[in-house]
PDB file of N, CA and C in Angstrom:
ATOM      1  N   UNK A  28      90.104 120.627  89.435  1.00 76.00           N
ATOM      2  CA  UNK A  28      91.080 119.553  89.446  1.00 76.00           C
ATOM      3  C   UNK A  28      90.949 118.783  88.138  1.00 76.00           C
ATOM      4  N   UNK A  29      91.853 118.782  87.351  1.00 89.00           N
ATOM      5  CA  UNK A  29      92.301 117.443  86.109  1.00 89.00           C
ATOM      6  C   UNK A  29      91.897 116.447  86.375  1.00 89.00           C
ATOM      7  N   UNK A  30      91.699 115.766  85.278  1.00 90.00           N
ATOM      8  CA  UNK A  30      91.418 114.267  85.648  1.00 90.00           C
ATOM      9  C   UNK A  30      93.189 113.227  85.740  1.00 90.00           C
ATOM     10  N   UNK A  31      93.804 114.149  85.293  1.00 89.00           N
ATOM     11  CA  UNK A  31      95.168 113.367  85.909  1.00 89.00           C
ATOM     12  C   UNK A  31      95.706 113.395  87.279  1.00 89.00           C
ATOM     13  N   UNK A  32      95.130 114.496  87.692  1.00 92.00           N
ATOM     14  CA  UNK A  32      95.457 115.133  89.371  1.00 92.00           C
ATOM     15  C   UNK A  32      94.274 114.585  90.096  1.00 92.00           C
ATOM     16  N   UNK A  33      93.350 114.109  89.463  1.00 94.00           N
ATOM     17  CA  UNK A  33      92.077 113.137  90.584  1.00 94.00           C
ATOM     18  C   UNK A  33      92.792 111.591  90.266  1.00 94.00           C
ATOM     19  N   UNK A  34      93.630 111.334  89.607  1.00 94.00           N
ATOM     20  CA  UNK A  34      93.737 110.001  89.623  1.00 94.00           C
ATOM     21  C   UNK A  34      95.605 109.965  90.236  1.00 94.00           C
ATOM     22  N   UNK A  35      95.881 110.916  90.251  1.00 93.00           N
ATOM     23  CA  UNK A  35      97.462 111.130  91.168  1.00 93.00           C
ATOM     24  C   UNK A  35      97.181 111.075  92.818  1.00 93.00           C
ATOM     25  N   UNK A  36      95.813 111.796  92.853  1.00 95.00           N
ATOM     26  CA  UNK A  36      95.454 111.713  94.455  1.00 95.00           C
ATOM     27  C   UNK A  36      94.659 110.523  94.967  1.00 95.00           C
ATOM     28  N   UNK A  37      93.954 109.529  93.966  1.00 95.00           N
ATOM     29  CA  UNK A  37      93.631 108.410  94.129  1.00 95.00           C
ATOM     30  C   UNK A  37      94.945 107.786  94.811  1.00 95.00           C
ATOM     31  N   UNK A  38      95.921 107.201  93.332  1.00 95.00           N
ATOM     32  CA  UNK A  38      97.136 106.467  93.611  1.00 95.00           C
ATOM     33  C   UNK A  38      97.809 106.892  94.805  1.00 95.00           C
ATOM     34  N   UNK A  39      97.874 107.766  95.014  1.00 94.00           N
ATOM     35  CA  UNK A  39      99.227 108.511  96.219  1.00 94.00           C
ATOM     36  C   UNK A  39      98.488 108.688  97.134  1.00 94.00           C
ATOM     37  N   UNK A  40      97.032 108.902  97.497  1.00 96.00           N
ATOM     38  CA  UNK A  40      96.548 108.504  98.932  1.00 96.00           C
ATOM     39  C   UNK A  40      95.483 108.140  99.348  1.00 96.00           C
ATOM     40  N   UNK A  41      93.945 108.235  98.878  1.00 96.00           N
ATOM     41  CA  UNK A  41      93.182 107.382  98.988  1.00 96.00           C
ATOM     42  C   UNK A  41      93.325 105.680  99.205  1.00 96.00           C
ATOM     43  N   UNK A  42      94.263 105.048  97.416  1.00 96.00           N
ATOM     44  CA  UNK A  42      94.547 103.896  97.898  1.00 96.00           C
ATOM     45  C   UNK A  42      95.178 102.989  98.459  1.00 96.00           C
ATOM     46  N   UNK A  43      96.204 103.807  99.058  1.00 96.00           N
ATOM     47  CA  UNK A  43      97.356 103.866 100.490  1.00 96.00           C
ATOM     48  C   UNK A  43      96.722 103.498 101.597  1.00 96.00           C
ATOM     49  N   UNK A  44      95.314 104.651 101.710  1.00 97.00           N
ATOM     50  CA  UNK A  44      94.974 104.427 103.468  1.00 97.00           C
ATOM     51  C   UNK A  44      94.158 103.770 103.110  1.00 97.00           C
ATOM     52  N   UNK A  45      93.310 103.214 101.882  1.00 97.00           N
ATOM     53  CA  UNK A  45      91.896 101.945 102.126  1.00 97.00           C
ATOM     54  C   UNK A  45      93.030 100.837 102.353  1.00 97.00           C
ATOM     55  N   UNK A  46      94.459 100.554 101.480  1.00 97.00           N
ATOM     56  CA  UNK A  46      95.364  99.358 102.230  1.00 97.00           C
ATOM     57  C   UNK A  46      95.732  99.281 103.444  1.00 97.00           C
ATOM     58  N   UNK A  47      96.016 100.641 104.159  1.00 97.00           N
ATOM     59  CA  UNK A  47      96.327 100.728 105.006  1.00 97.00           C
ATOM     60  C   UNK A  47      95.569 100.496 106.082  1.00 97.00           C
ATOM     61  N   UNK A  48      94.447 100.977 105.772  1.00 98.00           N
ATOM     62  CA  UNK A  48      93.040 100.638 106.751  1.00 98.00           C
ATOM     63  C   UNK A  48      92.589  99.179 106.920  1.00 98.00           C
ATOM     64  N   UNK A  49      92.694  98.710 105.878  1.00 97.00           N
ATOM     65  CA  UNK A  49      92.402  97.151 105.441  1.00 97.00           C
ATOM     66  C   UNK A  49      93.560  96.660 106.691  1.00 97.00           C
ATOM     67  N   UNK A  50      94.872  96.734 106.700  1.00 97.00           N
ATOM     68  CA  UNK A  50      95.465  96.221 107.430  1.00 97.00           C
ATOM     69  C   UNK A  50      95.751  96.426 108.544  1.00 97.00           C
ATOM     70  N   UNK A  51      95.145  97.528 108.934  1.00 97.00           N
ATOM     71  CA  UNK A  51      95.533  97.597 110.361  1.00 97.00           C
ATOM     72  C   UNK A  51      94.206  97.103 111.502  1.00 97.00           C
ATOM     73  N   UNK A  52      92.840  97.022 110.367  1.00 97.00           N
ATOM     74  CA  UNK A  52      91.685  96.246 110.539  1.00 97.00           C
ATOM     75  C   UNK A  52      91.598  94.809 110.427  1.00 97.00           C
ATOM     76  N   UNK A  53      92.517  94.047 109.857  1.00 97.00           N
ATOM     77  CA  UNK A  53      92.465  92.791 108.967  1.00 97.00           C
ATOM     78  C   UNK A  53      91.817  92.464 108.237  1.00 97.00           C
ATOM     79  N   UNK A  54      91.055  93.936 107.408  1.00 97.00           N
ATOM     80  CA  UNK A  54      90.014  93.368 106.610  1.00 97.00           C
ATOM     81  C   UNK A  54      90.882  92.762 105.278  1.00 97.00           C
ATOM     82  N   UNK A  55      91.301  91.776 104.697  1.00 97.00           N
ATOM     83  CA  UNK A  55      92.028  91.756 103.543  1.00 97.00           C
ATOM     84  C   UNK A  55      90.948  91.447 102.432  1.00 97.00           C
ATOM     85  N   UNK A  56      89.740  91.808 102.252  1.00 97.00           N
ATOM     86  CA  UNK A  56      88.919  92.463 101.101  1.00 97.00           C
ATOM     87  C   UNK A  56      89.241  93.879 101.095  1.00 97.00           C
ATOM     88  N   UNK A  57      89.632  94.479 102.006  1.00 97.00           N
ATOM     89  CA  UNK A  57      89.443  95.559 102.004  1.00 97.00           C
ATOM     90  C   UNK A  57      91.234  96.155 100.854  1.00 97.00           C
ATOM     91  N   UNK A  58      92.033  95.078 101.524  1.00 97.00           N
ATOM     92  CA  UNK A  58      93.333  95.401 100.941  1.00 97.00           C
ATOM     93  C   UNK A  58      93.313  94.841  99.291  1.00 97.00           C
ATOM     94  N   UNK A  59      92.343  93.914  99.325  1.00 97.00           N
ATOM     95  CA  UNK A  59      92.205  93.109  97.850  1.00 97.00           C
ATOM     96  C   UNK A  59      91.661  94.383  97.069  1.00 97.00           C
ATOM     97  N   UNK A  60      90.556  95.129  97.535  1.00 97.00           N
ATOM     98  CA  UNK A  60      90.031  95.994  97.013  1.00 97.00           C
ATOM     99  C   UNK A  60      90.588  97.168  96.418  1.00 97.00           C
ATOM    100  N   UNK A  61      91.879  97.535  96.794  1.00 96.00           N
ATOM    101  CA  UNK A  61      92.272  98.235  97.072  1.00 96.00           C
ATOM    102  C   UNK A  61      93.257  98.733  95.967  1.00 96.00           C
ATOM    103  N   UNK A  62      94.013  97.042  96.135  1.00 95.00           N
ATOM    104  CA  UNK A  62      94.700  96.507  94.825  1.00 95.00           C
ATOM    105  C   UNK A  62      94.169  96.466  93.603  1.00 95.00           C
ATOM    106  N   UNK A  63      92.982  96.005  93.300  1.00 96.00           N
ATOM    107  CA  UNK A  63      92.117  96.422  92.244  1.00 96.00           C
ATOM    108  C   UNK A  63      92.120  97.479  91.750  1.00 96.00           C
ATOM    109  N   UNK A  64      91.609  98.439  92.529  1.00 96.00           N
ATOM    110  CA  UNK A  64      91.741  99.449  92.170  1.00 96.00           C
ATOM    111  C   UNK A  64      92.990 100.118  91.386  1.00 96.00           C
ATOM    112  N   UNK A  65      94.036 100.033  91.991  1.00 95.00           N
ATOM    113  CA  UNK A  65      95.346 100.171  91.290  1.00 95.00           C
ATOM    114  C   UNK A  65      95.614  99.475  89.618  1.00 95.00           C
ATOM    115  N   UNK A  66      94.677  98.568  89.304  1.00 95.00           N
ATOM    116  CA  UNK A  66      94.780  97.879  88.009  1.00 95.00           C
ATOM    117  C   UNK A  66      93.346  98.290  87.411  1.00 95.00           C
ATOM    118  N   UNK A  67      92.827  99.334  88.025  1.00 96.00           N
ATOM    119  CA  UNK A  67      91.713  99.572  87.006  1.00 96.00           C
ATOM    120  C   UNK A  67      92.056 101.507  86.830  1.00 96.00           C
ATOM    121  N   UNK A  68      92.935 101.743  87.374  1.00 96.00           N
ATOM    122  CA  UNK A  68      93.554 103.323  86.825  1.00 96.00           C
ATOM    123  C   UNK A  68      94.739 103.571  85.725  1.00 96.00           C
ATOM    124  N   UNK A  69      94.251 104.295  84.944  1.00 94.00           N
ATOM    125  CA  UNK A  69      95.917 104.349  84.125  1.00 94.00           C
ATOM    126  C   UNK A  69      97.173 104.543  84.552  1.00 94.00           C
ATOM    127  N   UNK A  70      98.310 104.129  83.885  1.00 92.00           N
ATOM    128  CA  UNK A  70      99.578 104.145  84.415  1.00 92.00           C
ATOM    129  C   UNK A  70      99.339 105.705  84.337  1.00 92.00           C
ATOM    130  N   UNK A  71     100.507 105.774  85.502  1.00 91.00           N
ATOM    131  CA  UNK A  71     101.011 106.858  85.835  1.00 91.00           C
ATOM    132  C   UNK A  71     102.424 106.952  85.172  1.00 91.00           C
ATOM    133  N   UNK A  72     102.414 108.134  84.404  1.00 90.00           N
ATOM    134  CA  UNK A  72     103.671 108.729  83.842  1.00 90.00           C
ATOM    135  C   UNK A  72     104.077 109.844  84.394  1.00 90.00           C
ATOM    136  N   UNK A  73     105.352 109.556  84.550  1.00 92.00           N
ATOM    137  CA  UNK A  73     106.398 110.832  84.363  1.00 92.00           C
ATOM    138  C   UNK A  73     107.793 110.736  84.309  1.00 92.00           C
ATOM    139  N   UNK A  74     108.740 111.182  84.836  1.00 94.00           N
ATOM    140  CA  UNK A  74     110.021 111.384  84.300  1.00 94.00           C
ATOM    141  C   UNK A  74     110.386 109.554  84.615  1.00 94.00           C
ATOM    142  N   UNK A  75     110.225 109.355  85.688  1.00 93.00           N
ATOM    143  CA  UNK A  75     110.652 108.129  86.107  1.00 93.00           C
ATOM    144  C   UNK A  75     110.139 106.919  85.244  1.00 93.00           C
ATOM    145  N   UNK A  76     108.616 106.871  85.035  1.00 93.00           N
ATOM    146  CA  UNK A  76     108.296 105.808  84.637  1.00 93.00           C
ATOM    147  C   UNK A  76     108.378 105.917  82.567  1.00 93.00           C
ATOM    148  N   UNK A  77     109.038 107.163  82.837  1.00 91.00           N
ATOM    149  CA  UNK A  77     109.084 107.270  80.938  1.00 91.00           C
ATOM    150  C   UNK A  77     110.396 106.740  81.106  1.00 91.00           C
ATOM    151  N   UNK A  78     111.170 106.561  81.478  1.00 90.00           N
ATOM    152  CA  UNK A  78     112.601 106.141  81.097  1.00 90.00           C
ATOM    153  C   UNK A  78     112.702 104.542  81.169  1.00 90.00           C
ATOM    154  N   UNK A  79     111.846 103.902  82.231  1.00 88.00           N
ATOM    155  CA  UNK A  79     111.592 102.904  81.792  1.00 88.00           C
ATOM    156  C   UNK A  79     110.781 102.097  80.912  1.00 88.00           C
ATOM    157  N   UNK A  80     110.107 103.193  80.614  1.00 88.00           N
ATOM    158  CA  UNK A  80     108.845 102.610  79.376  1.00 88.00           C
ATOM    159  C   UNK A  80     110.098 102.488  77.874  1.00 88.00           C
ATOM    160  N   UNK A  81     111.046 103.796  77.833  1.00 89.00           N
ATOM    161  CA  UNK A  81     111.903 103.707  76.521  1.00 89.00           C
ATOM    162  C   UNK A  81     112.715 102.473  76.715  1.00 89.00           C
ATOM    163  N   UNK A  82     113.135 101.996  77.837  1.00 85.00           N
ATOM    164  CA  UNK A  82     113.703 100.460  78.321  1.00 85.00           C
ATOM    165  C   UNK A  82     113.153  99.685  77.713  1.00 85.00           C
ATOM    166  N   UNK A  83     111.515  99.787  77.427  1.00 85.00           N
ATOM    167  CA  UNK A  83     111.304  98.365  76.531  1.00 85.00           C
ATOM    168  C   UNK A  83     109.836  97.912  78.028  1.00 85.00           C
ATOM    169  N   UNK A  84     109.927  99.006  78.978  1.00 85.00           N
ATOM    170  CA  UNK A  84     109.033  97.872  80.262  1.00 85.00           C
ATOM    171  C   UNK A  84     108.170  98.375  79.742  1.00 85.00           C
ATOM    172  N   UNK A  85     106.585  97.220  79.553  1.00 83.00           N
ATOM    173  CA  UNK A  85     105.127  97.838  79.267  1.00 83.00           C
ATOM    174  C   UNK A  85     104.692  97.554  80.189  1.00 83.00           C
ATOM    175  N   UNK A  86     104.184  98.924  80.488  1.00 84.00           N
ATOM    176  CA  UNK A  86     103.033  98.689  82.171  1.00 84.00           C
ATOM    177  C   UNK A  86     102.036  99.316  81.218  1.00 84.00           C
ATOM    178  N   UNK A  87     100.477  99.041  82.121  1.00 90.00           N
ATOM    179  CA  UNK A  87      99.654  99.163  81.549  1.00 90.00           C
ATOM    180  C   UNK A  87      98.605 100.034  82.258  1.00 90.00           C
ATOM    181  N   UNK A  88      98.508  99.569  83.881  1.00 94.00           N
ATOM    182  CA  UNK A  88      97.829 100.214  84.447  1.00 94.00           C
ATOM    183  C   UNK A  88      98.864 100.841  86.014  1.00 94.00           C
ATOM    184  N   UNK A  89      98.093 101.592  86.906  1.00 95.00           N
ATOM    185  CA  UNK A  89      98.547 102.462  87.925  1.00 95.00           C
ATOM    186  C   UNK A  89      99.384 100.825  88.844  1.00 95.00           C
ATOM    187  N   UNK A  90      99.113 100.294  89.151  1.00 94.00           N
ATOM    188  CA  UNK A  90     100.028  99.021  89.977  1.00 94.00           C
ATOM    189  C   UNK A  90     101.235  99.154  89.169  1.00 94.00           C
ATOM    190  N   UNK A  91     101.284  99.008  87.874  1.00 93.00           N
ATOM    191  CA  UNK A  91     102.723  98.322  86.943  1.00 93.00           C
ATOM    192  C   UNK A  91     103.563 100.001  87.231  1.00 93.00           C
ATOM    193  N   UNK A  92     103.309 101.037  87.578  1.00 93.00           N
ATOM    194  CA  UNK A  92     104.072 102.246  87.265  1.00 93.00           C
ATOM    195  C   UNK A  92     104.228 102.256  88.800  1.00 93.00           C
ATOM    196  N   UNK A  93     103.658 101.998  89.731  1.00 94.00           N
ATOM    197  CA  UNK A  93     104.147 101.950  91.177  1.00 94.00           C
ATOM    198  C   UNK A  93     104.602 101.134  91.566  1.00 94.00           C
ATOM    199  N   UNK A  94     104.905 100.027  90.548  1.00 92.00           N
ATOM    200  CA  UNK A  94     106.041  98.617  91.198  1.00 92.00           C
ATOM    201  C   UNK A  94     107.332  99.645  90.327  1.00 92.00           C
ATOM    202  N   UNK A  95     106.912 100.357  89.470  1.00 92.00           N
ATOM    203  CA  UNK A  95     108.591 101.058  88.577  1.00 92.00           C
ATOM    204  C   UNK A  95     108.982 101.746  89.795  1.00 92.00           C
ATOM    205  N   UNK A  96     108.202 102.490  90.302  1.00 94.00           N
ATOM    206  CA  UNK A  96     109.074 103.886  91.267  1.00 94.00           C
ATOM    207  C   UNK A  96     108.848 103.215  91.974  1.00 94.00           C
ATOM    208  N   UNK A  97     108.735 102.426  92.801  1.00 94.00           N
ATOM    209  CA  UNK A  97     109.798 101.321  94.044  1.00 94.00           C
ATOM    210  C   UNK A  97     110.412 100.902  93.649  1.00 94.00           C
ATOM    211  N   UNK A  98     110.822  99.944  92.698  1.00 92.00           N
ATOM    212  CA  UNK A  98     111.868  99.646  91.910  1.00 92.00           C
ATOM    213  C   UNK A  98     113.266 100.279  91.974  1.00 92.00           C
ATOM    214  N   UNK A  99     112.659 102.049  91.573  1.00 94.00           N
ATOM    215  CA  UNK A  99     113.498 103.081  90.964  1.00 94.00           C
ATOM    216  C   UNK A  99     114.130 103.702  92.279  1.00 94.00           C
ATOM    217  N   UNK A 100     113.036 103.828  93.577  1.00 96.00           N
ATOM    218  CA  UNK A 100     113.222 104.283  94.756  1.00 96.00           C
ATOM    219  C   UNK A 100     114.484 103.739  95.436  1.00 96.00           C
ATOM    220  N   UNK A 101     114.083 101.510  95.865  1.00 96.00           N
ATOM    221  CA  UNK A 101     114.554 101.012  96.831  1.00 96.00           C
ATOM    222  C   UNK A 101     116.406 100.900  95.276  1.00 96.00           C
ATOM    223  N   UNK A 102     116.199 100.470  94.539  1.00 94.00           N
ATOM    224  CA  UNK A 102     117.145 100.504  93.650  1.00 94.00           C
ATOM    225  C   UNK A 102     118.336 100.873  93.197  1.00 94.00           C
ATOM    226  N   UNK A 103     117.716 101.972  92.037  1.00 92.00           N
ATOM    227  CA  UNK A 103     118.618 103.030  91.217  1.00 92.00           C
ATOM    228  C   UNK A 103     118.790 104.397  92.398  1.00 92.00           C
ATOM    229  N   UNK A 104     118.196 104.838  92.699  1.00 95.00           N
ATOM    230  CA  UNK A 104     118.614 105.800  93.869  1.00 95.00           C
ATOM    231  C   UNK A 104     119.146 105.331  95.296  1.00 95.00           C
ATOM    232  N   UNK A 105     119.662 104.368  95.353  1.00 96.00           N
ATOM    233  CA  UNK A 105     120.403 103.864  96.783  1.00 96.00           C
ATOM    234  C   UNK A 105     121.444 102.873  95.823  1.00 96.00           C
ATOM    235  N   UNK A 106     121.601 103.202  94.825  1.00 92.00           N
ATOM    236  CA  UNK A 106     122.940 102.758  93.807  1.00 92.00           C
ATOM    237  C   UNK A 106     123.114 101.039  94.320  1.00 92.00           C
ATOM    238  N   UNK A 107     122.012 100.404  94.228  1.00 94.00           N
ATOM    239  CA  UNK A 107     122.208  99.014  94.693  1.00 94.00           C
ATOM    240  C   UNK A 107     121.569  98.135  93.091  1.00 94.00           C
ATOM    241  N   UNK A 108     122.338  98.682  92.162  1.00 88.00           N
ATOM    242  CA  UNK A 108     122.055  98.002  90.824  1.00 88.00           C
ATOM    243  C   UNK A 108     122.363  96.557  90.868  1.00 88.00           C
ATOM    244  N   UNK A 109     123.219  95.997  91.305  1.00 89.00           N
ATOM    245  CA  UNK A 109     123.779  94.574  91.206  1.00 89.00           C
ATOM    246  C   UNK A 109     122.849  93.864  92.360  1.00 89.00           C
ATOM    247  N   UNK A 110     122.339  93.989  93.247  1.00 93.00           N
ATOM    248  CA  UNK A 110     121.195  93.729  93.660  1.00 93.00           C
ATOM    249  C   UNK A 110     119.845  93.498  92.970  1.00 93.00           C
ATOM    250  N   UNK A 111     119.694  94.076  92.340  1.00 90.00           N
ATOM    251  CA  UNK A 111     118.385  94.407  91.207  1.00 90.00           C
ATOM    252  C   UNK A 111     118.511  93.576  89.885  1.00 90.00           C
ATOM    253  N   UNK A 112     117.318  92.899  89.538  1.00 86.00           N
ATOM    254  CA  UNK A 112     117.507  91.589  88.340  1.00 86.00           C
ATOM    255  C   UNK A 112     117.171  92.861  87.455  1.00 86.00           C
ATOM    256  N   UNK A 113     116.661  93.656  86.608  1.00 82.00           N
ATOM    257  CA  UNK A 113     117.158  95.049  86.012  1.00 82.00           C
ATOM    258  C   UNK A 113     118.622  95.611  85.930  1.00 82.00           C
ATOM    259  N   UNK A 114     118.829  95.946  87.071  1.00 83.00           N
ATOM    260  CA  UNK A 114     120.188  96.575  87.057  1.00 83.00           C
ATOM    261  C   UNK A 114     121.002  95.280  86.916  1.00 83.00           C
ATOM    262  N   UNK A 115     121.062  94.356  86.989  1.00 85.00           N
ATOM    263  CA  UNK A 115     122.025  93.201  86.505  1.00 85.00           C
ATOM    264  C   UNK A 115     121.860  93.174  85.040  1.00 85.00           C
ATOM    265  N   UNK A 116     120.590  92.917  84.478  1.00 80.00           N
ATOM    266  CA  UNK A 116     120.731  93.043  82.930  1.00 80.00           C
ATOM    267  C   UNK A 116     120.969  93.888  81.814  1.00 80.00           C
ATOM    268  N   UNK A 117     121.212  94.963  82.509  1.00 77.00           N
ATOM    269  CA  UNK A 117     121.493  96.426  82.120  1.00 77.00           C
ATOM    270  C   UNK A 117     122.761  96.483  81.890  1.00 77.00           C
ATOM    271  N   UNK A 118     123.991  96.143  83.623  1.00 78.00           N
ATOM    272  CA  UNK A 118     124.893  95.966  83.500  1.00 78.00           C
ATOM    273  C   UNK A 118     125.569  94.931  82.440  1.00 78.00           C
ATOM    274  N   UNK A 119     124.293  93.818  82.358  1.00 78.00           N
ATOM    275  CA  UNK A 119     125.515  92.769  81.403  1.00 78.00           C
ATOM    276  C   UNK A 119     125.793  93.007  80.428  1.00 78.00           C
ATOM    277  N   UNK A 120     125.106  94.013  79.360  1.00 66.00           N
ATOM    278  CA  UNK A 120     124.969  93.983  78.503  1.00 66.00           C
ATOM    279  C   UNK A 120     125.951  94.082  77.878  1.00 66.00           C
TER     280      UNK A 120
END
C-alpha cells in the first residue's frame, strides 16, 4: 500500500468511525480527536479538489479538501449554485 492510499483509507474511514464512535458514545474527545487528525494529514487531491485549488481556494490539510467535496457533493452536483456563497460569486462575476 502507498503512502497516499494509507492516508485515503485514514480520511475515508478510520476517521469517519473514531467520529462516528465518538458520537454515538458521547465521547466528544474522541470526536475532537478525530478532527485533529484530519488537520494533521495532507490535502487530498484529485479531480475535484484540483479545480478548486485553480479557483484560487488554498486548503492545506485533509479537513480543507473534505469541506471542498461536500461543498462540491451537497452543491455543484445537485445544481443548487445560487444557494452556495461560491456558486453566487462565480455567478456574479
Amino acid at each position: 500500500m502507498g503512502e497516499q492510499s494509507f492516508y485515503l483509507l485514514l480520511i475515508n474511514a478510520l476517521i469517519p468511525f473514531l467520529y462516528a464512535f465518538g458520537t454515538f458514545t458521547g465521547n466528544d474527545k474522541l470526536q475532537e480527536y478525530s478532527m485533529q487528525l484530519l488537520e494533521l494529514l495532507p490535502f487530498e487531491e484529485n479531480h475535484i479538489t484540483n479545480k478548486y485549488q485553480q479557483m484560487g481556494f488554498c486548503a492545506k490539510h485533509a479537513s480543507h479538501s473534505q469541506a471542498l467535496l461536500e461543498l462540491h457533493h451537497e452543491y455543484c452536483e445537485k445544481k443548487r449554485c445560487i444557494e452556495c456563497a461560491v456558486g453566487q460569486e462565480v455567478v456574479s462575476i
